[in-house]
PDB file of C-alpha atoms and ligand atoms in Angstrom:
ATOM      1  CA  MET A   9       0.021   0.085   0.109  1.00  0.00           C
ATOM      2  CA  THR A  10       1.390   3.427  -0.658  1.00  0.00           C
ATOM      3  CA  ASP A  11       0.491   6.891   0.238  1.00  0.00           C
ATOM      4  CA  ARG A  12       1.837  10.478  -0.510  1.00  0.00           C
ATOM      5  CA  THR A  13       3.237  12.748   2.094  1.00  0.00           C
ATOM      6  CA  GLN A  14       5.414  15.492   2.509  1.00  0.00           C
ATOM      7  CA  ALA A  15       8.537  12.983   2.281  1.00  0.00           C
ATOM      8  CA  GLY A  16       7.161  11.776  -0.971  1.00  0.00           C
ATOM      9  CA  GLU A  17       6.140   8.203  -1.773  1.00  0.00           C
ATOM     10  CA  VAL A  18       5.801   6.237   1.730  1.00  0.00           C
ATOM     11  CA  LYS A  19       5.413   2.507   2.130  1.00  0.00           C
ATOM     12  CA  GLN A  20       3.246   1.477   4.950  1.00  0.00           C
ATOM     13  CA  ILE A  21       4.069  -1.513   6.633  1.00  0.00           C
ATOM     14  CA  SER A  22       2.239  -3.404   9.639  1.00  0.00           C
ATOM     15  CA  SER A  23       2.820  -7.229   8.703  1.00  0.00           C
ATOM     16  CA  LEU A  24       5.191  -8.920  10.979  1.00  0.00           C
ATOM     17  CA  THR A  25       5.904 -11.312   8.063  1.00  0.00           C
ATOM     18  CA  ASN A  26       6.523  -8.740   5.480  1.00  0.00           C
ATOM     19  CA  PRO A  27      10.038  -9.585   3.586  1.00  0.00           C
ATOM     20  CA  TRP A  28      11.358  -6.324   4.158  1.00  0.00           C
ATOM     21  CA  VAL A  29      10.965  -6.757   7.777  1.00  0.00           C
ATOM     22  CA  LYS A  30      12.413 -10.009   7.699  1.00  0.00           C
ATOM     23  CA  ASP A  31      15.430  -8.564   5.743  1.00  0.00           C
ATOM     24  CA  VAL A  32      16.141  -5.650   8.104  1.00  0.00           C
ATOM     25  CA  ARG A  33      15.881  -7.905  11.010  1.00  0.00           C
ATOM     26  CA  ALA A  34      18.615  -9.900  10.036  1.00  0.00           C
ATOM     27  CA  LEU A  35      21.042  -7.157  10.090  1.00  0.00           C
ATOM     28  CA  SER A  36      21.249  -8.005  13.798  1.00  0.00           C
ATOM     29  CA  MET A  37      23.449 -11.099  12.563  1.00  0.00           C
ATOM     30  CA  LYS A  38      26.948 -10.097  11.306  1.00  0.00           C
ATOM     31  CA  LYS A  39      26.582 -12.463   8.551  1.00  0.00           C
ATOM     32  CA  THR A  40      23.655 -10.527   7.097  1.00  0.00           C
ATOM     33  CA  ARG A  41      25.530  -7.322   7.641  1.00  0.00           C
ATOM     34  CA  ASP A  42      28.792  -8.657   5.995  1.00  0.00           C
ATOM     35  CA  GLU A  43      26.804 -10.139   2.904  1.00  0.00           C
ATOM     36  CA  THR A  44      24.768  -6.819   2.187  1.00  0.00           C
ATOM     37  CA  GLY A  45      27.342  -4.219   3.563  1.00  0.00           C
ATOM     38  CA  GLN A  46      24.423  -2.860   5.752  1.00  0.00           C
ATOM     39  CA  PHE A  47      23.600  -1.897   9.099  1.00  0.00           C
ATOM     40  CA  LEU A  48      20.749  -0.893  11.197  1.00  0.00           C
ATOM     41  CA  GLY A  49      20.758   2.126  13.715  1.00  0.00           C
ATOM     42  CA  GLU A  50      18.095   3.332  15.890  1.00  0.00           C
ATOM     43  CA  GLY A  51      16.888   7.094  16.545  1.00  0.00           C
ATOM     44  CA  LEU A  52      16.270  10.401  14.724  1.00  0.00           C
ATOM     45  CA  LYS A  53      19.430  11.531  15.679  1.00  0.00           C
ATOM     46  CA  LEU A  54      21.565   8.715  13.970  1.00  0.00           C
ATOM     47  CA  VAL A  55      19.569   9.426  11.069  1.00  0.00           C
ATOM     48  CA  THR A  56      20.200  13.182  10.968  1.00  0.00           C
ATOM     49  CA  ASP A  57      23.826  12.598  11.603  1.00  0.00           C
ATOM     50  CA  ALA A  58      23.951  10.061   8.779  1.00  0.00           C
ATOM     51  CA  LEU A  59      22.318  12.765   6.419  1.00  0.00           C
ATOM     52  CA  ALA A  60      24.404  15.651   7.514  1.00  0.00           C
ATOM     53  CA  GLU A  61      27.759  13.505   6.672  1.00  0.00           C
ATOM     54  CA  ASN A  62      26.027  12.726   3.202  1.00  0.00           C
ATOM     55  CA  TRP A  63      26.295   9.119   4.372  1.00  0.00           C
ATOM     56  CA  PRO A  64      24.329   6.585   2.360  1.00  0.00           C
ATOM     57  CA  VAL A  65      21.078   5.704   3.774  1.00  0.00           C
ATOM     58  CA  ASP A  66      19.267   2.947   2.074  1.00  0.00           C
ATOM     59  CA  ALA A  67      15.987   3.367   4.138  1.00  0.00           C
ATOM     60  CA  ILE A  68      14.305   5.226   7.231  1.00  0.00           C
ATOM     61  CA  ALA A  69      11.258   3.735   8.861  1.00  0.00           C
ATOM     62  CA  PHE A  70       8.911   5.333  11.465  1.00  0.00           C
ATOM     63  CA  THR A  71       5.741   5.010  13.120  1.00  0.00           C
ATOM     64  CA  PRO A  72       2.560   7.087  12.404  1.00  0.00           C
ATOM     65  CA  ALA A  73       2.947   8.702  15.703  1.00  0.00           C
ATOM     66  CA  VAL A  74       6.208  10.833  14.573  1.00  0.00           C
ATOM     67  CA  ARG A  75       5.179  11.193  10.914  1.00  0.00           C
ATOM     68  CA  GLU A  76       4.179  14.834  11.251  1.00  0.00           C
ATOM     69  CA  GLN A  77       7.080  15.803  13.412  1.00  0.00           C
ATOM     70  CA  PRO A  78       9.116  18.352  11.069  1.00  0.00           C
ATOM     71  CA  HIS A  79      12.603  16.494  11.652  1.00  0.00           C
ATOM     72  CA  VAL A  80      11.095  13.197  10.627  1.00  0.00           C
ATOM     73  CA  ALA A  81       9.428  14.666   7.945  1.00  0.00           C
ATOM     74  CA  LYS A  82      12.446  16.378   6.682  1.00  0.00           C
ATOM     75  CA  ALA A  83      14.792  13.424   7.139  1.00  0.00           C
ATOM     76  CA  ALA A  84      12.365  11.179   5.172  1.00  0.00           C
ATOM     77  CA  ALA A  85      12.313  13.680   2.348  1.00  0.00           C
ATOM     78  CA  THR A  86      16.195  13.695   2.273  1.00  0.00           C
ATOM     79  CA  VAL A  87      16.270  10.125   2.218  1.00  0.00           C
ATOM     80  CA  ARG A  88      14.025   9.884  -0.489  1.00  0.00           C
ATOM     81  CA  ALA A  89      15.568  12.674  -2.573  1.00  0.00           C
ATOM     82  CA  ARG A  90      18.865  10.594  -2.274  1.00  0.00           C
ATOM     83  CA  GLY A  91      17.289   7.428  -3.540  1.00  0.00           C
ATOM     84  CA  GLY A  92      16.549   5.678  -0.275  1.00  0.00           C
ATOM     85  CA  SER A  93      13.255   4.109   0.880  1.00  0.00           C
ATOM     86  CA  VAL A  94      10.775   5.414   3.145  1.00  0.00           C
ATOM     87  CA  MET A  95       8.826   3.163   5.376  1.00  0.00           C
ATOM     88  CA  GLU A  96       5.830   3.949   7.461  1.00  0.00           C
ATOM     89  CA  VAL A  97       5.551   0.682  10.116  1.00  0.00           C
ATOM     90  CA  SER A  98       3.625  -0.184  13.026  1.00  0.00           C
ATOM     91  CA  GLU A  99       5.543  -0.045  16.557  1.00  0.00           C
ATOM     92  CA  ALA A 100       5.100  -3.908  16.477  1.00  0.00           C
ATOM     93  CA  VAL A 101       7.391  -3.919  13.417  1.00  0.00           C
ATOM     94  CA  LEU A 102       9.773  -1.611  14.899  1.00  0.00           C
ATOM     95  CA  ALA A 103      10.090  -3.929  17.916  1.00  0.00           C
ATOM     96  CA  LYS A 104      10.593  -6.571  15.675  1.00  0.00           C
ATOM     97  CA  ILE A 105      13.120  -5.413  13.551  1.00  0.00           C
ATOM     98  CA  THR A 106      15.063  -3.799  16.438  1.00  0.00           C
ATOM     99  CA  ARG A 107      14.462  -6.896  18.775  1.00  0.00           C
ATOM    100  CA  ARG A 108      13.587  -4.420  21.367  1.00  0.00           C
ATOM    101  CA  GLU A 109      10.454  -3.667  23.540  1.00  0.00           C
ATOM    102  CA  ASN A 110      10.593  -0.250  23.616  1.00  0.00           C
ATOM    103  CA  PRO A 111      12.406   0.749  20.314  1.00  0.00           C
ATOM    104  CA  GLN A 112      12.746   4.569  19.407  1.00  0.00           C
ATOM    105  CA  MET A 113      10.364   5.544  16.751  1.00  0.00           C
ATOM    106  CA  VAL A 114      12.744   6.152  13.876  1.00  0.00           C
ATOM    107  CA  VAL A 115      15.510   3.574  12.557  1.00  0.00           C
ATOM    108  CA  GLY A 116      17.691   3.863   9.940  1.00  0.00           C
ATOM    109  CA  VAL A 117      19.086   1.231   7.214  1.00  0.00           C
ATOM    110  CA  PHE A 118      22.932   2.450   6.402  1.00  0.00           C
ATOM    111  CA  ARG A 119      25.666   1.630   4.107  1.00  0.00           C
ATOM    112  CA  GLN A 120      28.976   0.315   5.766  1.00  0.00           C
ATOM    113  CA  ARG A 121      31.795   2.798   4.755  1.00  0.00           C
ATOM    114  CA  LEU A 122      35.217   1.959   5.787  1.00  0.00           C
ATOM    115  CA  LYS A 123      38.273   4.264   4.924  1.00  0.00           C
ATOM    116  CA  PRO A 124      41.174   2.105   3.305  1.00  0.00           C
ATOM    117  CA  LEU A 125      44.181   2.591   5.837  1.00  0.00           C
ATOM    118  CA  LYS A 126      46.381   3.609   2.771  1.00  0.00           C
ATOM    119  CA  GLU A 127      44.096   6.790   2.517  1.00  0.00           C
ATOM    120  CA  VAL A 128      44.655   7.528   5.910  1.00  0.00           C
ATOM    121  CA  LYS A 129      47.376  10.685   6.346  1.00  0.00           C
ATOM    122  CA  VAL A 130      47.741  11.833   9.932  1.00  0.00           C
ATOM    123  CA  GLY A 131      48.937  15.324   9.720  1.00  0.00           C
ATOM    124  CA  LYS A 132      51.031  17.442  12.336  1.00  0.00           C
ATOM    125  CA  GLY A 133      49.214  17.617  15.449  1.00  0.00           C
ATOM    126  CA  GLU A 134      46.436  14.977  14.496  1.00  0.00           C
ATOM    127  CA  LEU A 135      45.321  12.242  16.712  1.00  0.00           C
ATOM    128  CA  TYR A 136      44.241   9.235  15.373  1.00  0.00           C
ATOM    129  CA  VAL A 137      43.230   6.251  17.987  1.00  0.00           C
ATOM    130  CA  ALA A 138      44.210   2.352  16.840  1.00  0.00           C
ATOM    131  CA  LEU A 139      42.349  -0.160  18.704  1.00  0.00           C
ATOM    132  CA  GLU A 140      44.125  -3.675  18.860  1.00  0.00           C
ATOM    133  CA  GLN A 141      41.692  -6.651  18.950  1.00  0.00           C
ATOM    134  CA  VAL A 142      38.979  -4.691  20.925  1.00  0.00           C
ATOM    135  CA  ARG A 143      36.165  -7.067  21.682  1.00  0.00           C
ATOM    136  CA  ASP A 144      33.365  -5.099  23.443  1.00  0.00           C
ATOM    137  CA  PRO A 145      30.823  -3.136  21.126  1.00  0.00           C
ATOM    138  CA  GLY A 146      29.845  -1.130  24.051  1.00  0.00           C
ATOM    139  CA  ASN A 147      33.667  -0.090  24.395  1.00  0.00           C
ATOM    140  CA  LEU A 148      34.364   0.349  20.845  1.00  0.00           C
ATOM    141  CA  GLY A 149      31.126   2.750  20.384  1.00  0.00           C
ATOM    142  CA  THR A 150      32.164   4.753  23.439  1.00  0.00           C
ATOM    143  CA  ILE A 151      35.321   5.259  22.266  1.00  0.00           C
ATOM    144  CA  ILE A 152      34.114   6.544  18.867  1.00  0.00           C
ATOM    145  CA  ARG A 153      32.012   8.796  20.603  1.00  0.00           C
ATOM    146  CA  THR A 154      34.786  10.027  22.825  1.00  0.00           C
ATOM    147  CA  VAL A 155      37.186  10.120  19.568  1.00  0.00           C
ATOM    148  CA  ASP A 156      34.509  12.756  18.047  1.00  0.00           C
ATOM    149  CA  SER A 157      34.104  14.746  21.174  1.00  0.00           C
ATOM    150  CA  VAL A 158      37.837  15.552  21.333  1.00  0.00           C
ATOM    151  CA  GLY A 159      38.303  16.149  17.668  1.00  0.00           C
ATOM    152  CA  ALA A 160      40.400  13.324  16.910  1.00  0.00           C
ATOM    153  CA  LYS A 161      40.579  12.235  13.502  1.00  0.00           C
ATOM    154  CA  GLY A 162      39.441   8.558  13.218  1.00  0.00           C
ATOM    155  CA  VAL A 163      39.807   5.053  14.574  1.00  0.00           C
ATOM    156  CA  ILE A 164      41.807   2.228  13.132  1.00  0.00           C
ATOM    157  CA  LEU A 165      40.630  -1.114  14.150  1.00  0.00           C
ATOM    158  CA  VAL A 166      43.654  -3.537  14.231  1.00  0.00           C
ATOM    159  CA  GLY A 167      43.510  -7.450  14.163  1.00  0.00           C
ATOM    160  CA  GLU A 168      40.451  -9.424  15.009  1.00  0.00           C
ATOM    161  CA  THR A 169      38.020  -6.812  16.471  1.00  0.00           C
ATOM    162  CA  CYS A 170      34.117  -6.721  17.144  1.00  0.00           C
ATOM    163  CA  ASP A 171      32.265  -5.589  14.324  1.00  0.00           C
ATOM    164  CA  PRO A 172      31.708  -1.725  14.300  1.00  0.00           C
ATOM    165  CA  TYR A 173      28.245  -2.085  12.773  1.00  0.00           C
ATOM    166  CA  SER A 174      26.425  -4.179  15.221  1.00  0.00           C
ATOM    167  CA  PHE A 175      23.526  -2.705  16.799  1.00  0.00           C
ATOM    168  CA  GLU A 176      25.220  -2.333  20.145  1.00  0.00           C
ATOM    169  CA  ALA A 177      28.376  -0.547  18.783  1.00  0.00           C
ATOM    170  CA  VAL A 178      26.329   1.863  16.961  1.00  0.00           C
ATOM    171  CA  ARG A 179      24.099   2.585  19.587  1.00  0.00           C
ATOM    172  CA  ALA A 180      26.776   3.443  21.947  1.00  0.00           C
ATOM    173  CA  THR A 181      28.244   5.783  19.120  1.00  0.00           C
ATOM    174  CA  MET A 182      25.306   8.231  19.648  1.00  0.00           C
ATOM    175  CA  GLY A 183      25.694   9.179  15.910  1.00  0.00           C
ATOM    176  CA  SER A 184      29.423   9.723  16.233  1.00  0.00           C
ATOM    177  CA  MET A 185      30.262   6.782  13.908  1.00  0.00           C
ATOM    178  CA  PHE A 186      29.072   9.347  11.044  1.00  0.00           C
ATOM    179  CA  HIS A 187      31.607  11.774  12.053  1.00  0.00           C
ATOM    180  CA  VAL A 188      34.845   9.582  12.702  1.00  0.00           C
ATOM    181  CA  PRO A 189      36.431   7.684   9.642  1.00  0.00           C
ATOM    182  CA  LEU A 190      36.861   4.089  10.681  1.00  0.00           C
ATOM    183  CA  SER A 191      39.402   2.057   8.977  1.00  0.00           C
ATOM    184  CA  ARG A 192      40.385  -1.946   9.545  1.00  0.00           C
ATOM    185  CA  THR A 193      43.587  -3.514   8.834  1.00  0.00           C
ATOM    186  CA  SER A 194      46.110  -6.195  10.055  1.00  0.00           C
ATOM    187  CA  ARG A 195      48.548  -5.421  12.657  1.00  0.00           C
ATOM    188  CA  GLU A 196      51.459  -6.138  10.169  1.00  0.00           C
ATOM    189  CA  ALA A 197      49.857  -3.738   7.890  1.00  0.00           C
ATOM    190  CA  PHE A 198      49.339  -1.108  10.384  1.00  0.00           C
ATOM    191  CA  ILE A 199      53.046  -1.267  11.642  1.00  0.00           C
ATOM    192  CA  ASP A 200      53.850  -0.881   7.931  1.00  0.00           C
ATOM    193  CA  TRP A 201      51.666   2.041   7.620  1.00  0.00           C
ATOM    194  CA  ALA A 202      52.855   3.880  10.739  1.00  0.00           C
ATOM    195  CA  ARG A 203      56.523   3.366   9.798  1.00  0.00           C
ATOM    196  CA  ALA A 204      56.027   4.514   6.267  1.00  0.00           C
ATOM    197  CA  GLY A 205      54.267   7.886   7.627  1.00  0.00           C
ATOM    198  CA  SER A 206      56.994   8.102  10.294  1.00  0.00           C
ATOM    199  CA  LEU A 207      54.232   8.229  12.995  1.00  0.00           C
ATOM    200  CA  ARG A 208      54.841   8.355  16.408  1.00  0.00           C
ATOM    201  CA  LEU A 209      52.981   5.544  18.012  1.00  0.00           C
ATOM    202  CA  VAL A 210      51.866   6.332  21.819  1.00  0.00           C
ATOM    203  CA  GLY A 211      50.916   2.763  23.305  1.00  0.00           C
ATOM    204  CA  THR A 212      49.206   2.440  26.457  1.00  0.00           C
ATOM    205  CA  HIS A 213      50.602  -0.233  28.737  1.00  0.00           C
ATOM    206  CA  LEU A 214      50.364  -1.427  32.551  1.00  0.00           C
ATOM    207  CA  LYS A 215      54.126  -2.200  32.696  1.00  0.00           C
ATOM    208  CA  ALA A 216      55.079   0.926  31.124  1.00  0.00           C
ATOM    209  CA  THR A 217      56.910   3.420  33.464  1.00  0.00           C
ATOM    210  CA  HIS A 218      56.628   6.422  31.464  1.00  0.00           C
ATOM    211  CA  ASP A 219      53.713   8.644  33.006  1.00  0.00           C
ATOM    212  CA  TYR A 220      50.961   9.526  30.388  1.00  0.00           C
ATOM    213  CA  ARG A 221      51.144  13.369  31.371  1.00  0.00           C
ATOM    214  CA  LYS A 222      54.522  13.575  30.067  1.00  0.00           C
ATOM    215  CA  VAL A 223      53.711  12.756  26.477  1.00  0.00           C
ATOM    216  CA  GLU A 224      54.022  16.138  23.979  1.00  0.00           C
ATOM    217  CA  SER A 225      51.043  16.202  21.681  1.00  0.00           C
ATOM    218  CA  GLU A 226      52.420  18.203  18.688  1.00  0.00           C
ATOM    219  CA  ALA A 227      53.445  15.185  16.387  1.00  0.00           C
ATOM    220  CA  PRO A 228      51.478  13.106  13.908  1.00  0.00           C
ATOM    221  CA  THR A 229      50.079  10.449  16.816  1.00  0.00           C
ATOM    222  CA  VAL A 230      48.506   7.315  16.722  1.00  0.00           C
ATOM    223  CA  LEU A 231      47.349   6.082  20.392  1.00  0.00           C
ATOM    224  CA  VAL A 232      47.429   2.420  20.471  1.00  0.00           C
ATOM    225  CA  MET A 233      45.112   0.669  22.979  1.00  0.00           C
ATOM    226  CA  GLY A 234      45.141  -2.815  23.882  1.00  0.00           C
ATOM    227  CA  ASN A 235      42.403  -5.737  24.341  1.00  0.00           C
ATOM    228  CA  GLU A 236      40.097  -5.871  26.973  1.00  0.00           C
ATOM    229  CA  GLN A 237      41.762  -9.139  28.540  1.00  0.00           C
ATOM    230  CA  ALA A 238      45.121  -9.643  27.190  1.00  0.00           C
ATOM    231  CA  GLY A 239      46.264  -5.812  26.684  1.00  0.00           C
ATOM    232  CA  MET A 240      48.444  -5.101  23.628  1.00  0.00           C
ATOM    233  CA  THR A 241      50.370  -7.793  21.870  1.00  0.00           C
ATOM    234  CA  ASP A 242      54.405  -7.859  22.102  1.00  0.00           C
ATOM    235  CA  GLU A 243      54.463  -7.039  18.502  1.00  0.00           C
ATOM    236  CA  MET A 244      52.544  -4.045  18.964  1.00  0.00           C
ATOM    237  CA  SER A 245      54.087  -2.922  22.149  1.00  0.00           C
ATOM    238  CA  GLU A 246      57.660  -3.044  20.197  1.00  0.00           C
ATOM    239  CA  ALA A 247      56.454  -0.949  17.592  1.00  0.00           C
ATOM    240  CA  CYS A 248      55.221   1.796  19.754  1.00  0.00           C
ATOM    241  CA  THR A 249      57.572   4.860  20.071  1.00  0.00           C
ATOM    242  CA  VAL A 250      56.860   5.717  23.472  1.00  0.00           C
ATOM    243  CA  ARG A 251      54.716   3.174  25.979  1.00  0.00           C
ATOM    244  CA  VAL A 252      52.749   5.087  28.632  1.00  0.00           C
ATOM    245  CA  LYS A 253      51.001   4.050  31.871  1.00  0.00           C
ATOM    246  CA  ILE A 254      48.019   5.952  33.471  1.00  0.00           C
ATOM    247  CA  PRO A 255      48.691   5.795  37.083  1.00  0.00           C
ATOM    248  CA  MET A 256      46.236   3.956  39.474  1.00  0.00           C
ATOM    249  CA  ALA A 257      46.052   4.231  43.611  1.00  0.00           C
ATOM    250  CA  GLY A 258      43.606   1.696  44.340  1.00  0.00           C
ATOM    251  CA  GLN A 259      43.468  -2.074  44.070  1.00  0.00           C
ATOM    252  CA  ALA A 260      41.794  -2.323  40.721  1.00  0.00           C
ATOM    253  CA  ASP A 261      44.498  -3.843  38.020  1.00  0.00           C
ATOM    254  CA  SER A 262      43.567  -1.841  35.097  1.00  0.00           C
ATOM    255  CA  LEU A 263      41.154   0.863  33.935  1.00  0.00           C
ATOM    256  CA  ASN A 264      38.114  -0.088  31.509  1.00  0.00           C
ATOM    257  CA  LEU A 265      39.568   0.254  27.934  1.00  0.00           C
ATOM    258  CA  ALA A 266      36.920   2.990  27.156  1.00  0.00           C
ATOM    259  CA  VAL A 267      38.074   4.898  30.270  1.00  0.00           C
ATOM    260  CA  ALA A 268      41.376   4.505  29.582  1.00  0.00           C
ATOM    261  CA  THR A 269      41.102   5.689  25.957  1.00  0.00           C
ATOM    262  CA  GLY A 270      38.808   8.673  27.161  1.00  0.00           C
ATOM    263  CA  VAL A 271      41.701   9.679  30.059  1.00  0.00           C
ATOM    264  CA  MET A 272      44.348   9.519  27.055  1.00  0.00           C
ATOM    265  CA  LEU A 273      42.763  11.551  24.473  1.00  0.00           C
ATOM    266  CA  TYR A 274      41.885  14.129  26.788  1.00  0.00           C
ATOM    267  CA  GLU A 275      45.661  14.506  27.716  1.00  0.00           C
ATOM    268  CA  LEU A 276      46.836  14.192  24.295  1.00  0.00           C
ATOM    269  CA  ARG A 277      44.361  16.876  23.189  1.00  0.00           C
ATOM    270  CA  ARG A 278      44.641  19.234  26.074  1.00  0.00           C
ATOM    271  CA  GLU A 279      46.262  21.947  24.034  1.00  0.00           C
ATOM    272  CA  ALA A 280      43.592  21.667  21.243  1.00  0.00           C
ATOM    273  CA  LEU A 281      40.791  21.599  23.757  1.00  0.00           C
ATOM    274  CA  SER A 282      41.990  24.454  26.183  1.00  0.00           C
TER     275      SER A 282
HETATM  276  N1  SAM B  14      45.074  -7.534  31.484  1.00  0.00           N
HETATM  277  C1  SAM B  14      45.271  -6.508  30.566  1.00  0.00           C
HETATM  278  C2  SAM B  14      46.510  -6.278  30.455  1.00  0.00           C
HETATM  279  O1  SAM B  14      47.559  -6.671  31.347  1.00  0.00           O
HETATM  280  O2  SAM B  14      47.012  -5.319  29.748  1.00  0.00           O
HETATM  281  C3  SAM B  14      44.216  -5.577  30.872  1.00  0.00           C
HETATM  282  C4  SAM B  14      43.760  -4.406  29.694  1.00  0.00           C
HETATM  283  S1  SAM B  14      42.927  -3.292  29.924  1.00  0.00           S
HETATM  284  C5  SAM B  14      41.440  -3.646  30.630  1.00  0.00           C
HETATM  285  C6  SAM B  14      42.926  -2.796  28.237  1.00  0.00           C
HETATM  286  C7  SAM B  14      43.587  -1.735  27.795  1.00  0.00           C
HETATM  287  O3  SAM B  14      43.394  -0.193  28.297  1.00  0.00           O
HETATM  288  C8  SAM B  14      45.189  -1.800  27.978  1.00  0.00           C
HETATM  289  O4  SAM B  14      45.680  -2.822  26.977  1.00  0.00           O
HETATM  290  C9  SAM B  14      45.466  -0.530  27.952  1.00  0.00           C
HETATM  291  O5  SAM B  14      45.629  -0.064  26.663  1.00  0.00           O
HETATM  292  C10 SAM B  14      44.481   0.405  28.463  1.00  0.00           C
HETATM  293  N2  SAM B  14      44.752   0.519  30.147  1.00  0.00           N
HETATM  294  C11 SAM B  14      43.903   0.362  30.830  1.00  0.00           C
HETATM  295  N3  SAM B  14      44.333   0.606  32.151  1.00  0.00           N
HETATM  296  C12 SAM B  14      45.525   1.506  31.796  1.00  0.00           C
HETATM  297  C13 SAM B  14      46.568   2.118  32.558  1.00  0.00           C
HETATM  298  N4  SAM B  14      46.597   2.082  33.804  1.00  0.00           N
HETATM  299  N5  SAM B  14      47.553   2.482  31.926  1.00  0.00           N
HETATM  300  C14 SAM B  14      47.698   2.450  30.615  1.00  0.00           C
HETATM  301  N6  SAM B  14      46.938   1.670  29.876  1.00  0.00           N
HETATM  302  C15 SAM B  14      45.898   1.161  30.382  1.00  0.00           C
END
């Protein structure tokens, strides 16, 4: 069934067995995301952030309750004008797609977009973050959001990492994933790239003795963070120009990865942010 609104042609879906519903619901599986090159995100903010960055949005879906809201109508019109689909769906359909009891009233289907590492050029005073084998999608999303907050330039996923396009990672970015370029590479290729660009790799390591507050922040820099359980590999640690530690006073063995990344980012960006 079709209808015409301010947004253009809108497909209305209320059947839980509609093939589109099935396809979008399947985006919760990594296999489907890899095959289709798509991912799902929840909330109007995510959709408007994606559109603001000219990010490819394949579809927007929303409930009748919000269809008249100006920002929803505008986002729908933009998606439509750029060749995407606009769906008006029941709340039950949204709950099925998102696998959540109380989903937000707007969702988007987006194209994945990774920046090849060879196209990443780190300029003087610029900062990137490399995450070796990050496993927790909540940590990854939080780090992408923090990278955006401090005006760092991008995130490089090194080795086997969790999927940045999982629902949980995307949600934790709060829209920042559309503003922060992401790259993915092997450890060997990352180390070669850093050497070829004469980049300063600031590694964070629990066995380091150098205080993280003593690192200068002028050079082209990549902050390197280790895995949640095992920390950084020896190969990566040896490749780092400097290894630093964030002092701790209590009984904890280490900081959470996203928290440690936040502390480091604020220190390395202290001059830019002051
Ligand atoms: N058991 C792991 C280890 O021995 O490295 C703990 C890993 S920690 C949860 C995850 C990452 O956060 C570390 O690889 C490091 O990059 C960073 N990190 C956490 N606490 C840190 C600290 N106090 N100083 C420097 N880096 C830290």
